[in-house]
Coordinates of C-alpha atoms and ligand atoms in Angstrom, one line a residue:
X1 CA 1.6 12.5 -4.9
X2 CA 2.6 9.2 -6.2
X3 CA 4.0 8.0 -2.4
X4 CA 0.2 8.8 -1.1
X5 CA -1.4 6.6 -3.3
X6 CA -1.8 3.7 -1.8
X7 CA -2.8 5.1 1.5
X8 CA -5.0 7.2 -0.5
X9 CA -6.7 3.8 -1.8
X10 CA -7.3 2.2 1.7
X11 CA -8.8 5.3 3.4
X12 CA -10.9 5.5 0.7
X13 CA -12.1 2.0 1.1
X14 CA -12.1 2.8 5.1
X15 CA -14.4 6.0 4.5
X16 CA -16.2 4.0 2.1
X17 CA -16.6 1.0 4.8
X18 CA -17.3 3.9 7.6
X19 CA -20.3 6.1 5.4
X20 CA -21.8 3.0 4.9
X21 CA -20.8 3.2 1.4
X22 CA -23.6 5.2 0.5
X23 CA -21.5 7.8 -1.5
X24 CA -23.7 10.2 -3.5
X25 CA -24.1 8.6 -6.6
X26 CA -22.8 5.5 -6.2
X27 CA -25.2 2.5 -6.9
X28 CA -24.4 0.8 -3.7
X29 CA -27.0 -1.4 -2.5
X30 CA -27.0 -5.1 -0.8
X31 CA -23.3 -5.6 -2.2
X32 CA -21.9 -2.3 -0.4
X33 CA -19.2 -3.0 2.0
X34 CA -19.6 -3.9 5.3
X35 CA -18.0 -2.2 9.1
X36 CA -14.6 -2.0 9.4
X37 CA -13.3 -5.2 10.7
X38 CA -16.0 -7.0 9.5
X39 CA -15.0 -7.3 5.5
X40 CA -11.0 -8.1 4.2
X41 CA -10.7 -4.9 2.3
X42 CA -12.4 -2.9 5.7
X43 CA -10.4 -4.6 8.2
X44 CA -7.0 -4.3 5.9
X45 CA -7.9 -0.4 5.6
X46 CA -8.1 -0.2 9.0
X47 CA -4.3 -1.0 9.1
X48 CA -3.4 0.8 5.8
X49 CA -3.4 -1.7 3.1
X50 CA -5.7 -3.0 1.0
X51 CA -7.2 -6.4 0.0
X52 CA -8.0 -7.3 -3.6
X53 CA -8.3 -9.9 -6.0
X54 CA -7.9 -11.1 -9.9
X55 CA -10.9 -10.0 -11.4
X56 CA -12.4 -11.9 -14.7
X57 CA -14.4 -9.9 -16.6
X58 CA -16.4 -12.2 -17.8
X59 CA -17.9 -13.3 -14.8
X60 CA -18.8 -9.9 -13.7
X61 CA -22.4 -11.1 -14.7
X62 CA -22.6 -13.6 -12.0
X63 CA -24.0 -12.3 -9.1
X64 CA -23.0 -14.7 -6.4
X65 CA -19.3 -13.7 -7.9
X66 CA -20.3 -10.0 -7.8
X67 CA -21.8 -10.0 -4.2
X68 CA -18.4 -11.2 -3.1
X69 CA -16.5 -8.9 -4.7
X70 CA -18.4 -5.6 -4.1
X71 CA -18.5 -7.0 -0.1
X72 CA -14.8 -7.9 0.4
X73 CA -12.3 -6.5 -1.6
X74 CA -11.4 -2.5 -2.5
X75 CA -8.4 -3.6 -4.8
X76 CA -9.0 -5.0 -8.5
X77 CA -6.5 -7.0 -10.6
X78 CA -7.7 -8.0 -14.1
X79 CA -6.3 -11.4 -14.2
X80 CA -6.1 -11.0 -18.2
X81 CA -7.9 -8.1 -19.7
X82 CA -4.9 -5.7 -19.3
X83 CA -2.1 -8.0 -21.1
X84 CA -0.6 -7.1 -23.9
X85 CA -2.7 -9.6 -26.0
X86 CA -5.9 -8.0 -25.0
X87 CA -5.2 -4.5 -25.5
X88 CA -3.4 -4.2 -28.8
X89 CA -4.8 -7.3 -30.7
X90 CA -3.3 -6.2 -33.9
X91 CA -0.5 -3.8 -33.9
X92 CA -1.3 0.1 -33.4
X93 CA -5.5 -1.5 -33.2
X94 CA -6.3 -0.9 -29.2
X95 CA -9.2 -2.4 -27.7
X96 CA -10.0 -1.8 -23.7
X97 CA -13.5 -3.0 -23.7
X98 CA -13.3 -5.5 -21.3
X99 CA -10.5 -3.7 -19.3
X100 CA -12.8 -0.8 -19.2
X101 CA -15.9 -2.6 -17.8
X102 CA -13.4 -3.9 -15.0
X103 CA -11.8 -0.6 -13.8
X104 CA -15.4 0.7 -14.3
X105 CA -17.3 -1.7 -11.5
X106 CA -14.0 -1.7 -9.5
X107 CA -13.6 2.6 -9.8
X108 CA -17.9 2.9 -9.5
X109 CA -17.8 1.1 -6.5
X110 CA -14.8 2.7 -4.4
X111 CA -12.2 0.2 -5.2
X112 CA -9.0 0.9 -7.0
X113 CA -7.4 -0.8 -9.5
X114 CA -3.5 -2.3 -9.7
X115 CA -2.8 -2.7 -13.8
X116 CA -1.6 -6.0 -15.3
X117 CA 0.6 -5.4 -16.9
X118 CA 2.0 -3.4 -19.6
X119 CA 5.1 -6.1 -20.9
X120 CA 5.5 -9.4 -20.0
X121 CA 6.9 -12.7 -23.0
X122 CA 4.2 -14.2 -22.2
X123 CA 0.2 -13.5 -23.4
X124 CA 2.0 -11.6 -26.6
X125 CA -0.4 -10.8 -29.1
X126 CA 1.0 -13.1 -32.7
X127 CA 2.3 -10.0 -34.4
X128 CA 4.7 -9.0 -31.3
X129 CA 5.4 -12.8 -30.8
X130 CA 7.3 -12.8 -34.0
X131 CA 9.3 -9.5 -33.7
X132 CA 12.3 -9.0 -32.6
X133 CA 15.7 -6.5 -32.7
X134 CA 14.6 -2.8 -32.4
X135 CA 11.2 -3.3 -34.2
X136 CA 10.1 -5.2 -31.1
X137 CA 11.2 -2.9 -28.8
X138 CA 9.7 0.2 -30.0
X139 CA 6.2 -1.6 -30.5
X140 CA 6.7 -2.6 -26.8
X141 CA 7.4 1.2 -25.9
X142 CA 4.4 2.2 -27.7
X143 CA 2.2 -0.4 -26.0
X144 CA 3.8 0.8 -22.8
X145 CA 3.1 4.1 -23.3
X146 CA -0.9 4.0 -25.3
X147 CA -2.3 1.5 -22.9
X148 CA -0.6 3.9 -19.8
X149 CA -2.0 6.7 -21.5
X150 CA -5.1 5.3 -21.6
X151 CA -5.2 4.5 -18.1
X152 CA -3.9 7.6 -16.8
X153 CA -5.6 8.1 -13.4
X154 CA -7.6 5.3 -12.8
X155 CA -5.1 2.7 -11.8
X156 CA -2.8 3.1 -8.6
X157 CA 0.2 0.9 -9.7
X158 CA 1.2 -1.0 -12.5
X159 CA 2.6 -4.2 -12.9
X160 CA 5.3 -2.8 -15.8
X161 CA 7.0 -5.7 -15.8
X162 CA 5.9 -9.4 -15.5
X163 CA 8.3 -12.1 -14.8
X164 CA 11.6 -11.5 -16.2
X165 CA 13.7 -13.6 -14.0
X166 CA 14.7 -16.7 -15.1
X167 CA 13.7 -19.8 -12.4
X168 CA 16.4 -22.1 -11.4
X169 CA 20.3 -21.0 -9.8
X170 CA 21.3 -18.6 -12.4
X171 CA 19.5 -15.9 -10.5
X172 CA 19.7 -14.0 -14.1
X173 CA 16.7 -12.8 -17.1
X174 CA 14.5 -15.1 -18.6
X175 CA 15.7 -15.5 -22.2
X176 CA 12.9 -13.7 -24.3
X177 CA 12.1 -12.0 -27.4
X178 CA 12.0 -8.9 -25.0
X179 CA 15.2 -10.0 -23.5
X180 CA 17.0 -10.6 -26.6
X181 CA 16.0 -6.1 -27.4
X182 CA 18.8 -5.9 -24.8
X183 CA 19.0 -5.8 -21.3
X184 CA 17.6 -2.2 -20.5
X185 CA 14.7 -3.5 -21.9
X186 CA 12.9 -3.6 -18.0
X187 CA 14.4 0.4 -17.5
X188 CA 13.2 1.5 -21.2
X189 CA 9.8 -0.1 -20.1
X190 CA 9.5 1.7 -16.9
X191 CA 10.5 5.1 -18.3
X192 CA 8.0 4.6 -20.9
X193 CA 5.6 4.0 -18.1
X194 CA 6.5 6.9 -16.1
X195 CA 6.2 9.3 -18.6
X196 CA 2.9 8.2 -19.8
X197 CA 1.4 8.0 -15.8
X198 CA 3.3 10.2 -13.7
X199 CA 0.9 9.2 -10.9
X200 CA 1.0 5.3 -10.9
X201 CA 3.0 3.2 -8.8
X202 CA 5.4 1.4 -11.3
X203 CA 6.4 -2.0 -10.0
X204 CA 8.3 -5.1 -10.9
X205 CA 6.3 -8.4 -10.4
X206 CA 7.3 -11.7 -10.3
X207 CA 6.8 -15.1 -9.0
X208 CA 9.1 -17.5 -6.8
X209 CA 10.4 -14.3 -5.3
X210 CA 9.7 -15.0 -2.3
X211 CA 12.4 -18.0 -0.5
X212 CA 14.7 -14.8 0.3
X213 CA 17.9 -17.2 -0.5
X214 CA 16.9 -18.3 -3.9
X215 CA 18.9 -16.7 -6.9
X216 CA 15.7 -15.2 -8.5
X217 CA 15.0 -13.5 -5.3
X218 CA 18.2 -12.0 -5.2
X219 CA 18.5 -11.7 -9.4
X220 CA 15.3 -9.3 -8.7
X221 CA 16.7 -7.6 -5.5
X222 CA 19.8 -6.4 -7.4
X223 CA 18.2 -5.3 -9.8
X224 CA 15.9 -3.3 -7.8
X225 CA 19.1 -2.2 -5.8
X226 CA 21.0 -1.1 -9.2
X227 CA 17.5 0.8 -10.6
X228 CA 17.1 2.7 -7.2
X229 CA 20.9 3.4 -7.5
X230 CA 20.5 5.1 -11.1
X231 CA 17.0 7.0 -10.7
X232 CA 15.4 3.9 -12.7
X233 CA 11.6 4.9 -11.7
X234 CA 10.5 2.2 -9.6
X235 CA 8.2 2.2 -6.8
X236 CA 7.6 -1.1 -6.0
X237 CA 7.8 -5.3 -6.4
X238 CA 5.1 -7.4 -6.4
X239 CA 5.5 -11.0 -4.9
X240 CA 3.3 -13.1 -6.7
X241 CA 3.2 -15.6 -4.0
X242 CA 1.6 -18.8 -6.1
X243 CA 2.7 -21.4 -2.6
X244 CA 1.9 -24.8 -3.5
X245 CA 4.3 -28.3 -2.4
X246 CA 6.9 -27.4 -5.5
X247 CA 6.9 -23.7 -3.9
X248 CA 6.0 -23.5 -0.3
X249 CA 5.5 -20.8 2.0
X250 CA 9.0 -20.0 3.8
X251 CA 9.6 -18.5 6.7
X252 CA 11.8 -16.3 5.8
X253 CA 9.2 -14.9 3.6
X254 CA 9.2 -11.3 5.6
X255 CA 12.6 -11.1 5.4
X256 CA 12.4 -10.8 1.5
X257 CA 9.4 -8.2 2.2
X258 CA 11.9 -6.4 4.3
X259 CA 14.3 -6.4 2.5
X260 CA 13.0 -5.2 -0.8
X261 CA 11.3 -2.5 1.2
X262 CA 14.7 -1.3 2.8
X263 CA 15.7 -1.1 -0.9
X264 CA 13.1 2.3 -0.6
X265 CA 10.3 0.7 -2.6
X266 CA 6.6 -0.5 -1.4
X267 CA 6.1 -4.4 -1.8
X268 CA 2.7 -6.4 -2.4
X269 CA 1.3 -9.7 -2.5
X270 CA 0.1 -9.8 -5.5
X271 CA -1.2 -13.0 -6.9
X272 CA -1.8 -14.8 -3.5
X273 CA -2.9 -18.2 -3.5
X274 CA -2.0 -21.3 -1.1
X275 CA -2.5 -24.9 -2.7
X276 CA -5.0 -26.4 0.2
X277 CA -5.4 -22.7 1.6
X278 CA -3.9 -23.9 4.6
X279 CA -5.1 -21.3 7.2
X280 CA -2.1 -21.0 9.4
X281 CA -0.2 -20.4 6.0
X282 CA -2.3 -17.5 5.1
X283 CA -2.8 -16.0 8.3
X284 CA 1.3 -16.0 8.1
X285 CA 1.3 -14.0 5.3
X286 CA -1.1 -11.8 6.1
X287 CA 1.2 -11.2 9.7
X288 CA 4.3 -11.0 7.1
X289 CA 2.8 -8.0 5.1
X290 CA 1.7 -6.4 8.0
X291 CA 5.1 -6.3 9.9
X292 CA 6.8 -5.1 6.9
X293 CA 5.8 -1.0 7.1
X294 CA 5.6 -0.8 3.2
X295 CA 3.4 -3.7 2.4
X296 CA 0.8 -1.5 1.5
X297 CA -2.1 -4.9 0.4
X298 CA -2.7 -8.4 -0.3
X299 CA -4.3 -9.6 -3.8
X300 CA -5.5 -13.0 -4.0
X301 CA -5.7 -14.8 -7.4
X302 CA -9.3 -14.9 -7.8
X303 CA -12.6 -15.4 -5.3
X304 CA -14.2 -18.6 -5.2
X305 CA -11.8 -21.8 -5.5
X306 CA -13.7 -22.5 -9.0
X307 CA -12.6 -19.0 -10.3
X308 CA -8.9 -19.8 -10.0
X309 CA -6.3 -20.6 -12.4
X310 CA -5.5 -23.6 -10.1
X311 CA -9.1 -24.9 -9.2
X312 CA -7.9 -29.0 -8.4
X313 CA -5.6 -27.2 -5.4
X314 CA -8.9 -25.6 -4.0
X315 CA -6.2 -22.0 -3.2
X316 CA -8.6 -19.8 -2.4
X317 CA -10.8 -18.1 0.7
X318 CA -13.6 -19.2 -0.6
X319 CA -15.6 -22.8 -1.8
X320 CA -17.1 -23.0 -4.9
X321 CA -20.3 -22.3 -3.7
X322 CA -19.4 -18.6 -2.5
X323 CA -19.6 -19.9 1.0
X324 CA -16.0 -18.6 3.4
X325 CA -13.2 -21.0 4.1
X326 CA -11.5 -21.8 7.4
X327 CA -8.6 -19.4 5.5
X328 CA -10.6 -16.2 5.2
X329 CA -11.3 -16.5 9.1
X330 CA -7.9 -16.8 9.5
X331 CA -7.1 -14.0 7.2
X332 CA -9.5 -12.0 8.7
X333 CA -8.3 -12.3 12.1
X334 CA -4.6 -11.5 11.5
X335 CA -5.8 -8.4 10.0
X336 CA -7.7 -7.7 13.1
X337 CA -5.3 -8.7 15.1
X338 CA -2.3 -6.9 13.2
X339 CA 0.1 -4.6 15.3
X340 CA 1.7 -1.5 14.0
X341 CA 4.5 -2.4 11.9
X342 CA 7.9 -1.0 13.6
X343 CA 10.1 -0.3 10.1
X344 CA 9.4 3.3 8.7
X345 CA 8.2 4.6 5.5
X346 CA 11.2 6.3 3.6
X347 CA 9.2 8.9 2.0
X348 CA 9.0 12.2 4.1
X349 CA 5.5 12.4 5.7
X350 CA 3.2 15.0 4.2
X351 CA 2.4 16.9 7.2
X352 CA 4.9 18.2 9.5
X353 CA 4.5 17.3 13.2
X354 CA 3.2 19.3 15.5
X355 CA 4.1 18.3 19.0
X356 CA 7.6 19.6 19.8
X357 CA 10.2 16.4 20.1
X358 CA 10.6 15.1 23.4
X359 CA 14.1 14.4 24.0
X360 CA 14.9 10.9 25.2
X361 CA 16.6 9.7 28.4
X362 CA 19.8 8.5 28.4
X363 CA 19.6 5.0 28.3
X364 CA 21.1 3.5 31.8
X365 CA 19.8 -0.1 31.8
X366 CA 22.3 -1.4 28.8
X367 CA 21.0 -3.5 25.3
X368 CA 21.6 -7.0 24.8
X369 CA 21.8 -8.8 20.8
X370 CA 21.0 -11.8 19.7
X371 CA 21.7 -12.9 16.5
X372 CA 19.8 -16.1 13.8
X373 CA 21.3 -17.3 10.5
X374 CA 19.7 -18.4 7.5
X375 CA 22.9 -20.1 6.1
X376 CA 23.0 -21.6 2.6
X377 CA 25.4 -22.5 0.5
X378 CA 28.0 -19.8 -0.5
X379 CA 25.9 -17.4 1.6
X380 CA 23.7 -16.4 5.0
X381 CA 21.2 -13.8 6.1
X382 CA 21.8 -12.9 9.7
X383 CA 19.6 -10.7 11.4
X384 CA 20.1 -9.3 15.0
X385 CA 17.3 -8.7 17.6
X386 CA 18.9 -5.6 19.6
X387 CA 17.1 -5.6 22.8
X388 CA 17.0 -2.5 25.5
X389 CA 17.9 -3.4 29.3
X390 CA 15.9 -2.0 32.3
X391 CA 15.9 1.4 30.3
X392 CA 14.7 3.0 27.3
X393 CA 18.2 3.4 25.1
X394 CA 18.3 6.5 22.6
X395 CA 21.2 4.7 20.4
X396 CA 22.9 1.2 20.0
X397 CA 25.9 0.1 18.7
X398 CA 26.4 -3.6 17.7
X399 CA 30.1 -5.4 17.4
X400 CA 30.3 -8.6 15.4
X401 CA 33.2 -10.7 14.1
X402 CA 32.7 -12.5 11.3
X403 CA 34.9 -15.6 10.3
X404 CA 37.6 -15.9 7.8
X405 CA 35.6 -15.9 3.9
X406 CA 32.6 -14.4 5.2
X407 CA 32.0 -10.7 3.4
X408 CA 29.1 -8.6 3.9
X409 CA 27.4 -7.8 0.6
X410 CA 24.6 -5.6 1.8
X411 CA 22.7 -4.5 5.0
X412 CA 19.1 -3.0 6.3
X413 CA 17.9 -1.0 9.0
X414 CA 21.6 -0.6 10.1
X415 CA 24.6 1.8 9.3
X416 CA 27.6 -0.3 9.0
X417 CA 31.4 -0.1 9.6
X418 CA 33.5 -2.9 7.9
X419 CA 32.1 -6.1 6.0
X420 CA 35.0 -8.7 6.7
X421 CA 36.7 -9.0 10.2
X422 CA 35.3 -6.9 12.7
X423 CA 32.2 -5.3 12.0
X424 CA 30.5 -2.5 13.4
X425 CA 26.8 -2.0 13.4
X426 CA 25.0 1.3 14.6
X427 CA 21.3 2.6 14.8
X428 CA 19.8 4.2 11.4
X429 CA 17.6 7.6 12.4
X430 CA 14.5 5.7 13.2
X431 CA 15.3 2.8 15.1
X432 CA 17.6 3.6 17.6
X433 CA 15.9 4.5 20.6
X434 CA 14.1 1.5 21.8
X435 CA 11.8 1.3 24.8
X436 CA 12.9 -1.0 28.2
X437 CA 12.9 -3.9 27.2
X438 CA 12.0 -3.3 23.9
X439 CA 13.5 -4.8 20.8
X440 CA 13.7 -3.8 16.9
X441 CA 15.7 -5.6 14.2
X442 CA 18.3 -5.0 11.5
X443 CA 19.9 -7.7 9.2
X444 CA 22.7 -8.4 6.7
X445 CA 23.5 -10.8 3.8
X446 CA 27.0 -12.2 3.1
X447 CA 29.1 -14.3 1.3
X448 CA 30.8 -17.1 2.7
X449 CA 29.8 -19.1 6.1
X450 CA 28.3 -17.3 9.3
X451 CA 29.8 -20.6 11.9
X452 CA 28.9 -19.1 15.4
X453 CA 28.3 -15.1 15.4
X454 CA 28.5 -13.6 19.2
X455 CA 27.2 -10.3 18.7
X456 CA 27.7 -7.1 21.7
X457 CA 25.8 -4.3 22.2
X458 CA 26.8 -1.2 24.0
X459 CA 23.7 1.7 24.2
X460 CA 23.9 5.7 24.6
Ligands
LIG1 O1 -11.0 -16.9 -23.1 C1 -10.5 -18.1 -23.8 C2 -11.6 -18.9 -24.3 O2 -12.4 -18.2 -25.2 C3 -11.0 -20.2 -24.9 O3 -12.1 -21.1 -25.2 C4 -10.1 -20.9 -23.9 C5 -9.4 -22.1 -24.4 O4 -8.2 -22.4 -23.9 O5 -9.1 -20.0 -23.5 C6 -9.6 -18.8 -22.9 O6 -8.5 -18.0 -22.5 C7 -7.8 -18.4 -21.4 C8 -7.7 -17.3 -20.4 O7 -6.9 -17.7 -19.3 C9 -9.1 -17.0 -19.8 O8 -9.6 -18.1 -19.1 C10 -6.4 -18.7 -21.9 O9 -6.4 -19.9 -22.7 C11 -5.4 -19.0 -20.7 O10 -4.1 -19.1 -21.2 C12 -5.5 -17.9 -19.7 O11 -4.8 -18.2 -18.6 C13 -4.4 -17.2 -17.8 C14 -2.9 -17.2 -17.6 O12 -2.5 -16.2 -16.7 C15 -2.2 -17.0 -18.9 O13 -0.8 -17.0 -18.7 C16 -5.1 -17.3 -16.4 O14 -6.5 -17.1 -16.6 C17 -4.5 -16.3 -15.4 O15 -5.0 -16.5 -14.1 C18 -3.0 -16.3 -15.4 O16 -2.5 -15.3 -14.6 C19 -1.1 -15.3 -14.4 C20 -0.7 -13.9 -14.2 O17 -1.1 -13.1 -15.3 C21 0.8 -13.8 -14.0 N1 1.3 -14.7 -13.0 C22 0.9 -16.1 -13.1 C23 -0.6 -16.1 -13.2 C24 -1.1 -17.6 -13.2 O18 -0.6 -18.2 -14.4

């Protein structure tokens, strides 16, 4: 159930979009959304994700903030009625008033609702600030698992765990008070989580994530790695995505999606905001998430520049005066525009095929590689573009030496023989055959320095 979620969410949003979001009893007027391909959240159902934003609850009495809303989003983050210091004021005392009246317009109106989130050290209410040792971490299980438990079924994914990574080279955890419970504080947490709301997505989230060769980006991917390796239950990372000049967009943004998705858990954007709301930098994310099969949606960090957390950088899709931004034509578009994404969901599908498999040809025509490097220091990212000749191939295999000191640490998309020397690369079960002239993509990480790579490719 849990892997149908969010596809659940968008084609609700889609059927929504389609009926002309006149569901019976739904008080859908003016603010209902509009066609398919017309709205963010319609057109980014169209392709299988969804499109929210941070939702304060206190402006949910302004209706030029309201008309926005209820016209172009079908995801809902509360950007502070879910934290820890708003739902258990005093300890054991639980108060989701205002977290209720969000989830209610968002849930009323056909949109879902992504819950933030259940621990973080910041946003503590005073009593938990000055705990610590194992008094702190069973009032932190308990918070986990009342305000989960109260939520049970009406949000699609929560944020469990907000921002544990420390900034900076060490690539390690943020000192804390939650930190300084002990380090399975993050696994503890997301058991909790899962017992309390077997149906939620559970996910990590985090911010300056997203420069795959920074050390928090890879602090967070190994962990992700070592909690998928030991049955942690985790479904998926948020990227919180705050760009601005200290923390720019990179390109190698999608690789980080990609990579955390090969990891077997669904990624989102998840706090989306651009300082200047460049519109070739947003429409580059939106074309990131939608090459990456398992970005399932796209949350920006409030509606109108004025509602963000950030106003002076003007971040947003929309002016203060409700009216859209170059940006939100820009976002629109790529999600228009998007093409299906070639990586493959890991989960099985839920409904078995039902034309028989057609068997492929043998590939005649040969496959050609090519390889880039994202080199830094003590470290690359290569990633090799396996292109088919003249004729469709049904397999590849991929030869590539790498230099003296250079050590493959892990791998996507690829099974691989050897990680020093001579290395051997060969198709995984969904991407090896490959169409004439046709390309897909796999990619390593390793230690040491890449020099020149010269990769061959021999098909079957
Ligand atoms: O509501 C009170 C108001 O009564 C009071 O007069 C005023 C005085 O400062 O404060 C108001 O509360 C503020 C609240 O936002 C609502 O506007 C808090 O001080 C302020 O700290 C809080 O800031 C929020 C911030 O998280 C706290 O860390 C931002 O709105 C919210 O956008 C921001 O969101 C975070 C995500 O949760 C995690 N990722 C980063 C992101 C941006 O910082």
């Amino acid at each position: 159930m849990r892997s149908t979620r969010w596809k659940a969410a968008s084609r609700a949003a889609l059927a929504l979009a389609g009926a002309g979001a006149l569901a019976a009893g739904m008080a859908l007027t003016a603010t209902a959304p509009a066609a398919a391909g017309t709205t963010l959240g319609a057109s980014a159902a169209e392709k299988g994700r969804y499109f929210g934003t941070a939702v304060a609850g206190f402006k949910l009495s302004d209706s030029a903030y309201t008309t926005i809303l209820n016209r172009e989003f079908n995801m809902v983050t509360a950007e502070n009625e879910m934290k820890m210091n708003a739902t258990e004021p005093q300890q054991n005392q639980f108060s989701y008033g205002a977290a209720d009246q969000i989830v209610n317009h968002a849930r009323s109106r056909g949109m879902s609702v992504r819950g933030h989130t259940l621990a973080w050290h910041s946003q503590q209410p005073g009593w938990m600030e000055s705990m610590s040792g194992s008094a702190l971490r069973q009032a932190m299980l308990n918070h986990v698992t009342q305000v989960a438990t109260h939520f049970r079924g009406q949000v699609v994914a929560w944020d469990v765990v907000n921002e544990a990574f420390a900034d900076g080279s060490s690539g390690g955890r943020r000192d804390s008070n939650l930190q300084r419970t002990g380090n399975d504080w993050i696994e503890a947490a997301f058991r909790a989580a899962r017992a309390a709301d077997p149906g939620a997505k559970l996910c990590y989230n985090d911010y300056n994530t997203d420069n795959w060769t920074h050390a928090k980006t890879q602090g967070v991917y190994n962990m992700v790695r070592d909690f998928k390796a030991r049955g942690v239950p985790i479904d998926c990372v948020g990227f919180q995505s705050h760009f601005n000049n200290e923390s720019p967009y990179v390109s190698n943004y999608r690789t980080t999606l990609s990579s955390f998705a090969a990891l077997g858990v669904d990624v989102q954007i998840t706090e989306l905001d651009i300082q200047g709301a460049s519109a070739n930098t947003y429409r580059s994310v939106v074309e990131d998430c939608l090459a990456v099969a398992r970005c399932n949606g796209i949350t920006v960090w409030g509606i109108r520049d004025s509602d963000s957390w950030r106003a002076s950088q003007t971040p947003l899709l929309f002016n203060n005066n409700g009216s859209k931004k170059p940006a939100y034509d820009a976002v629109l578009a790529a999600l228009n525009n998007g093409t299906t994404p070639t990586d493959p969901p890991t989960d099985p599908p839920t409904d078995p095929p039902t034309d028989p498999p057609t068997t492929p040809p043998p590939g005649s025509g040969g496959c050609t590689a090519t390889v880039s490097v994202n080199q830094w220091t003590g470290g690359f990212v290569a990633t090799v573009k396996v292109t088919a000749g003249s004729s469709a191939i049904s397999g590849w295999t991929i030869g590539i030496g790498l230099p003296s000191g250079a050590t493959v640490t892990n791998a996507w998309n690829a099974n691989r023989s050897g990680n020093t020397g001579t290395t051997n690369w060969t198709n995984v079960a969904y991407n090896g055959r490959v169409g004439a002239g046709q390309s897909t993509e796999y990619g390593f990480q390793a230690n040491g320095t890449a020099g020149s790579l010269s990769p061959t490719c021999s098909a079957s």
